[in-house]
mmCIF file of C-alpha atoms in Angstrom:
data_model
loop_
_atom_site.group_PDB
_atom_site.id
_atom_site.type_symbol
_atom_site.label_atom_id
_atom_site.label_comp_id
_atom_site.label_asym_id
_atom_site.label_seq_id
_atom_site.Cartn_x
_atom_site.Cartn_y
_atom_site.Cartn_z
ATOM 1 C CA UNK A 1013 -7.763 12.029 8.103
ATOM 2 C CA UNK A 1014 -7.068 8.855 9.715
ATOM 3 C CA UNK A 1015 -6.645 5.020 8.299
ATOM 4 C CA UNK A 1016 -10.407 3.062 7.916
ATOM 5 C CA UNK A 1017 -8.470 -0.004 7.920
ATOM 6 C CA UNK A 1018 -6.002 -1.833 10.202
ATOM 7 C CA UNK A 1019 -3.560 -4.491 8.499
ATOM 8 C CA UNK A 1020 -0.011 -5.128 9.016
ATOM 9 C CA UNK A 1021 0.704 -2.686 5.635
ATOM 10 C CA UNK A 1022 -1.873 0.170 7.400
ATOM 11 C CA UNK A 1023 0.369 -0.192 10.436
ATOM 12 C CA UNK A 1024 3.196 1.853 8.973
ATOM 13 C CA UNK A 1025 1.336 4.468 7.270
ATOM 14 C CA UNK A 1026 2.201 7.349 10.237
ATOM 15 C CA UNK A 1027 5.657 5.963 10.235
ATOM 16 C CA UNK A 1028 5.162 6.834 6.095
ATOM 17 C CA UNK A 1029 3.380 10.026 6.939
ATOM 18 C CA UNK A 1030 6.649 11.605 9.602
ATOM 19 C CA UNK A 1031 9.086 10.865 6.180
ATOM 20 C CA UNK A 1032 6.495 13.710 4.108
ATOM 21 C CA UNK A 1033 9.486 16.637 3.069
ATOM 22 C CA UNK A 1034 8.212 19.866 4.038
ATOM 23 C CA UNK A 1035 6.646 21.872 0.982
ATOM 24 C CA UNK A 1036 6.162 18.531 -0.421
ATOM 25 C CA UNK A 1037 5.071 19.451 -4.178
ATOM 26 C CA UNK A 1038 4.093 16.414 -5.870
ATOM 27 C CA UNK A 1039 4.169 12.696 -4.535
ATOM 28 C CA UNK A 1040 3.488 9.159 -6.574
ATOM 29 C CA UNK A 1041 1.985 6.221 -4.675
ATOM 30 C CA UNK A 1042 3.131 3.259 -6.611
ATOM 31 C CA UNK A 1043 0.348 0.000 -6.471
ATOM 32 C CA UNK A 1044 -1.455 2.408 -4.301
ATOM 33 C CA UNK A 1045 -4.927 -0.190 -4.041
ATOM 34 C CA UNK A 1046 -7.392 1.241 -2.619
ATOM 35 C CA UNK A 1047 -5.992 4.634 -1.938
ATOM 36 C CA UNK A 1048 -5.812 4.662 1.322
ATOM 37 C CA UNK A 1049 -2.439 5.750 1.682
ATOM 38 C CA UNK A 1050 -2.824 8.313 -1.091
ATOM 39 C CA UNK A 1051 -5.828 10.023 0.865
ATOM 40 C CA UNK A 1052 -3.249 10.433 4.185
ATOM 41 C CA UNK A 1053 -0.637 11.648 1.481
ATOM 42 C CA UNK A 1054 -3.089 13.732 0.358
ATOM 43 C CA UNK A 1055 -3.584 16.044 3.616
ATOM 44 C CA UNK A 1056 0.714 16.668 3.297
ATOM 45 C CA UNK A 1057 1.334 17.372 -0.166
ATOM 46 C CA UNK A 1058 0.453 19.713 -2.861
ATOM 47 C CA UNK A 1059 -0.612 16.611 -5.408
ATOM 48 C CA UNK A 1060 -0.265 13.004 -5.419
ATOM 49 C CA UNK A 1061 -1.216 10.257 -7.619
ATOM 50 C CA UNK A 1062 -1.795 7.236 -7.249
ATOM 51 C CA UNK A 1063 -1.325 4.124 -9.934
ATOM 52 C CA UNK A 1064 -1.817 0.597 -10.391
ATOM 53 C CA UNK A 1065 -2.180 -1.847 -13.124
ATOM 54 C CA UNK A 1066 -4.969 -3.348 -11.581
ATOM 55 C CA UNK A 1067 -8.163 -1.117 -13.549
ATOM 56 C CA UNK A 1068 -10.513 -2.888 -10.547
ATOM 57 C CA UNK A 1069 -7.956 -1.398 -7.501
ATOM 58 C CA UNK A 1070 -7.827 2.105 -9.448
ATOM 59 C CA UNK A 1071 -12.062 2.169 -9.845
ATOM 60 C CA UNK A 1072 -12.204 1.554 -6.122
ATOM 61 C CA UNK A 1073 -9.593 4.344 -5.354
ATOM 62 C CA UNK A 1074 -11.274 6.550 -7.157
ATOM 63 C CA UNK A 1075 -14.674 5.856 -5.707
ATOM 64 C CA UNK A 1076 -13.252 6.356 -2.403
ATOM 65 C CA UNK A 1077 -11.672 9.684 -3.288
ATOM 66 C CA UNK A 1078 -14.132 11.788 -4.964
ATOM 67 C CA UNK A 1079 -13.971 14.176 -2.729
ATOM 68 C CA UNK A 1080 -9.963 14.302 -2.320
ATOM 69 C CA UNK A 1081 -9.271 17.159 -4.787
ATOM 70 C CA UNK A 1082 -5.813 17.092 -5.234
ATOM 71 C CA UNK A 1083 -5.636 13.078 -5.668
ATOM 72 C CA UNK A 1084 -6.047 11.412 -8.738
ATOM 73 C CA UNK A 1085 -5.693 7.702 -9.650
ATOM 74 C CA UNK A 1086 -4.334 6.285 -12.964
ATOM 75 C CA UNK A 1087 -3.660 2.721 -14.302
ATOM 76 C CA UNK A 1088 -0.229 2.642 -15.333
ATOM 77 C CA UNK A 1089 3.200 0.672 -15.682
ATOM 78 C CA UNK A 1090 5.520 2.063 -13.035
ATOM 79 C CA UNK A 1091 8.273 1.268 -15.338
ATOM 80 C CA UNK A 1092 6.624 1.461 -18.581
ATOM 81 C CA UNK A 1093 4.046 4.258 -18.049
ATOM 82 C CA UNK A 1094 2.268 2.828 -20.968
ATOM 83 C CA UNK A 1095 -1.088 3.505 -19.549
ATOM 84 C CA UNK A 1096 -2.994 5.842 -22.004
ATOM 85 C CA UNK A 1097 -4.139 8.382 -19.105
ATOM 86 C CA UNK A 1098 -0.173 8.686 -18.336
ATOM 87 C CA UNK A 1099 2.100 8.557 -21.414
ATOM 88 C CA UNK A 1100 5.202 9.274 -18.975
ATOM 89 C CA UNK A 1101 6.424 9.461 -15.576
ATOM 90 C CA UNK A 1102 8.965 12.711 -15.252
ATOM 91 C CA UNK A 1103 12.651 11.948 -14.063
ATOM 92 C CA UNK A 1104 13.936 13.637 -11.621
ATOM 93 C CA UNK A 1105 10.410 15.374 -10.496
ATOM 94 C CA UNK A 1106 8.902 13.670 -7.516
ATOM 95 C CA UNK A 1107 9.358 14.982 -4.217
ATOM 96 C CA UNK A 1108 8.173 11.577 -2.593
ATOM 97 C CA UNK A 1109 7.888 8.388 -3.701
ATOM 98 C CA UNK A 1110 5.721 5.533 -1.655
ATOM 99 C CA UNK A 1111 5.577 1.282 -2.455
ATOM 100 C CA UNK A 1112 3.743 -0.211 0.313
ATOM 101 C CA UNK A 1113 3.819 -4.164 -0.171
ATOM 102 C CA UNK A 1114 4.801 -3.390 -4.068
ATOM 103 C CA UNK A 1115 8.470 -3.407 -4.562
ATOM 104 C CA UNK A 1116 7.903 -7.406 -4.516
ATOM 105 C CA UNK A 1117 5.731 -7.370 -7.329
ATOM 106 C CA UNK A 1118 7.848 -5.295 -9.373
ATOM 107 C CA UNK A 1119 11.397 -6.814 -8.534
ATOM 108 C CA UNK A 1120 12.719 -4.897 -5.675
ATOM 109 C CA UNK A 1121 15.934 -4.354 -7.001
ATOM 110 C CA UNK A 1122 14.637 -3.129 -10.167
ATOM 111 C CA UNK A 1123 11.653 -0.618 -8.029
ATOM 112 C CA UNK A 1124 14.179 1.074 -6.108
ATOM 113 C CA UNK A 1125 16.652 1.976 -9.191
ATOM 114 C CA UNK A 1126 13.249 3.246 -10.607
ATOM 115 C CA UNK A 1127 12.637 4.736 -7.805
ATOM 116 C CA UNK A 1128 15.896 6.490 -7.871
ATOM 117 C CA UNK A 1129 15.368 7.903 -11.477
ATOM 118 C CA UNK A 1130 12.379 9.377 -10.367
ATOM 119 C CA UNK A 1131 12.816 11.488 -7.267
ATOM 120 C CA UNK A 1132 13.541 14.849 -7.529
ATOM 121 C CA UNK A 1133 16.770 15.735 -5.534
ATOM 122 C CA UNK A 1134 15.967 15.961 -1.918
ATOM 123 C CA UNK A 1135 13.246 13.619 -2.754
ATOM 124 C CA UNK A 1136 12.488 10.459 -0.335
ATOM 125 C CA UNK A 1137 11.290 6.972 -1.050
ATOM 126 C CA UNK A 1138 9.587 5.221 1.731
ATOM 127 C CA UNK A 1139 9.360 1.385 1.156
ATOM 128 C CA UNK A 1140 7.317 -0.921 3.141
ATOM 129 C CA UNK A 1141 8.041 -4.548 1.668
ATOM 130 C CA UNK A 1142 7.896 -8.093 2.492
ATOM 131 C CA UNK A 1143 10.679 -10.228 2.341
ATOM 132 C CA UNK A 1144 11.212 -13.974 3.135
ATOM 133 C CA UNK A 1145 13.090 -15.583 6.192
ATOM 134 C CA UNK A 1146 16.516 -16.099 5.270
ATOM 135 C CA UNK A 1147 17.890 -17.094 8.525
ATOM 136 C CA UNK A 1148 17.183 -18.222 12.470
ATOM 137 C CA UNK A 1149 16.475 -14.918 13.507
ATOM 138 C CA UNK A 1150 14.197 -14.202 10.676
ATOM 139 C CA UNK A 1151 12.069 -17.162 11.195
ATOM 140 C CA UNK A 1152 12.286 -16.328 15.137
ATOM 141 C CA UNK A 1153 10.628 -12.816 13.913
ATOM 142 C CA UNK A 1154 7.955 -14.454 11.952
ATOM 143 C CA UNK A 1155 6.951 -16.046 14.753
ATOM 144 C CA UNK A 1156 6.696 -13.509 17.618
ATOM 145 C CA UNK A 1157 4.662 -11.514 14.830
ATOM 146 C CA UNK A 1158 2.284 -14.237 15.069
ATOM 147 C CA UNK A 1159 0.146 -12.972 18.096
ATOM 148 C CA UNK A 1160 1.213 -9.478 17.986
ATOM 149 C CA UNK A 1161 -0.893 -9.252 14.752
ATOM 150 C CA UNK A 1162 -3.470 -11.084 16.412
ATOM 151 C CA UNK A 1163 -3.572 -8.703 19.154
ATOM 152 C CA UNK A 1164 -3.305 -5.708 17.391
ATOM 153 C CA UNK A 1165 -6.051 -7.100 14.848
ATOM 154 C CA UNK A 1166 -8.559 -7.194 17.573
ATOM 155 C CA UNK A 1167 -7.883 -4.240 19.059
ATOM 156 C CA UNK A 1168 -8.268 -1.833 16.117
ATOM 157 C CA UNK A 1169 -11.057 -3.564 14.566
ATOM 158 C CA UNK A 1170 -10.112 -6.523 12.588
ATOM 159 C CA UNK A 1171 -7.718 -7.171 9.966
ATOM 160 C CA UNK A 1172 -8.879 -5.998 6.318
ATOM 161 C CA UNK A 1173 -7.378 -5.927 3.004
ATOM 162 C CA UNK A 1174 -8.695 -4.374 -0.122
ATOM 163 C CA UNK A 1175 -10.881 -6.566 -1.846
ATOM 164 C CA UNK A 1176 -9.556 -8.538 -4.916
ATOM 165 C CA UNK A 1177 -5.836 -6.390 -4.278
ATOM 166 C CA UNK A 1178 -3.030 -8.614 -6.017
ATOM 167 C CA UNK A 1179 -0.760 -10.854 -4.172
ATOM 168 C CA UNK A 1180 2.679 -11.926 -5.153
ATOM 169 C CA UNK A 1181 5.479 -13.925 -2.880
ATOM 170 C CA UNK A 1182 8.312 -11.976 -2.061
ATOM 171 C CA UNK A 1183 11.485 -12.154 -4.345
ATOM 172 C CA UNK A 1184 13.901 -11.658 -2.010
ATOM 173 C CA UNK A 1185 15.047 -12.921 1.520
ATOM 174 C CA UNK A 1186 15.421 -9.726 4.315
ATOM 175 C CA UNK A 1187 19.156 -10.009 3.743
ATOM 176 C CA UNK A 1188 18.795 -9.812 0.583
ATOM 177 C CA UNK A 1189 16.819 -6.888 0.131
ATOM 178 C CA UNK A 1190 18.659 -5.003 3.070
ATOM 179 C CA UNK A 1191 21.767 -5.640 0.432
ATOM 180 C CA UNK A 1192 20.156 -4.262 -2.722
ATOM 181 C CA UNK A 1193 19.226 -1.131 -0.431
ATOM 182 C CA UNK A 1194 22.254 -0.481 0.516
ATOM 183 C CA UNK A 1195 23.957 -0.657 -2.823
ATOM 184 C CA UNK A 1196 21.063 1.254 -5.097
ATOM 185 C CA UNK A 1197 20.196 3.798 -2.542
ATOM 186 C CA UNK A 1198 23.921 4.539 -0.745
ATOM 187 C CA UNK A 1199 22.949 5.632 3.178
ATOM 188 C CA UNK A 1200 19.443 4.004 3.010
ATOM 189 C CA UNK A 1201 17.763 3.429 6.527
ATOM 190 C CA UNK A 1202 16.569 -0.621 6.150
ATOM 191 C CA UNK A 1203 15.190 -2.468 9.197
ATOM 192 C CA UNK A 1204 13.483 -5.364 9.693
ATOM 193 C CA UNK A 1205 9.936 -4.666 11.362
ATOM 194 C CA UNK A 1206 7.968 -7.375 13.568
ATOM 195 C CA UNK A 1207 4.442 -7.534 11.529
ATOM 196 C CA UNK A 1208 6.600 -9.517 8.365
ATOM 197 C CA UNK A 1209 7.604 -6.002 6.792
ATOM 198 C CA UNK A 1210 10.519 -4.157 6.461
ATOM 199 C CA UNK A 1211 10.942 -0.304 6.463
ATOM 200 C CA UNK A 1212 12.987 1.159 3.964
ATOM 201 C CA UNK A 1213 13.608 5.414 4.128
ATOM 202 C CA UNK A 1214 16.258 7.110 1.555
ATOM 203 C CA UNK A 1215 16.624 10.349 0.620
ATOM 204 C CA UNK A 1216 18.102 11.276 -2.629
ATOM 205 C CA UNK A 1217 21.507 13.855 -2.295
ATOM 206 C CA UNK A 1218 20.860 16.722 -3.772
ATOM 207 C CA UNK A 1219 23.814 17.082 -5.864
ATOM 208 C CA UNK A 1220 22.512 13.944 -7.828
ATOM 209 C CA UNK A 1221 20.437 14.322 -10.863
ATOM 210 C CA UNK A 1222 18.399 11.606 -12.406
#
């Protein structure tokens, strides 16, 4: 199964799709849109879901999925889980956990400490998140991005978004998230990426419980 869609976010999914653990069980896409992402997941692990707390994002995923068996999409609170289709998320249970232009939204310190709680040891979290410049070199970044998105735009069809998908600014500058990652999720990989992301890999020790 391939991506429908390019966009900057789209970009990273293979990069997303090499972190899958082997015999992955279970994995949560967190503000998963569309479901894109969670259909790709869907081909590596034995179940994911998908939530959001956007009902109209969650409708469409589900639309698009109805023939993905072992998907299923839910409109919940990531920290929360208030939704009434899922009274609880399980600590300590997921083998992989994905926020692709989330952790923003949420508070990105606060995502990744949920994050945390909720991998299974051995787990992984792969983060793709926006940050602002902070510096030079970031703004230096932001502008070479520029036609490279342009370029790679027009070459793989356009640049598309899901329809009505929530925006938020970002709530941290690149050094600052690249700091929170390193002190909630000790040996986190972080780096900067040219289409405005970052990339953000961690895999929880297994002597760690949640």
């Amino acid at each position: 199964m391939t991506t429908s869609h390019w966009n900057p976010n789209a970009h990273y999914h293979p990069e997303i799709l090499g972190f899958v653990p082997e015999n992955c069980r279970e994995a949560l896409d967190v503000g998963c849109g569309d479901g894109e992402l969670a259909r790709l997941l869907a081909t590596r692990s034995g179940r994911i879901t998908g939530i959001d707390l956007s009902a109209e994002m969650v409708e469409s995923a589900r639309a698009r999925s109805e023939d993905v068996d072992n998907a299923r999409f839910l409109e919940a609170d990531f920290f929360e889980a208030s939704g009434t289709e899922l009274p609880e998320l399980p600590l300590g249970h997921y083998d992989l956990i994905t926020m692709v232009a989330v952790a923003h939204h949420l508070g990105t310190e606060r995502a990744l400490s949920r994050s945390a709680e909720l991998l299974a040891p051995g787990g992984r979290l792969a983060v793709i998140g926006l940050a602002d410049p902070g510096s030079v070199l970031d703004l230096l970044h932001l502008a070479v991005a520029v036609p490279s998105v342009k370029a790679l735009g027009r070459r793989r069809g356009g640049r598309h978004a899901p329809e009505k998908m929530p925006v938020a600014d970002p709530d941290t500058t690149f050094r600052e998230a690249r700091g929170i990652a390193h002190r909630v999720l000790p040996g986190s990989r972080f780096r900067r990426r040219l289409l405005w992301r970052y990339t953000l890999l961690w895999e929880k020790p297994r002597d760690v419980r949640a």
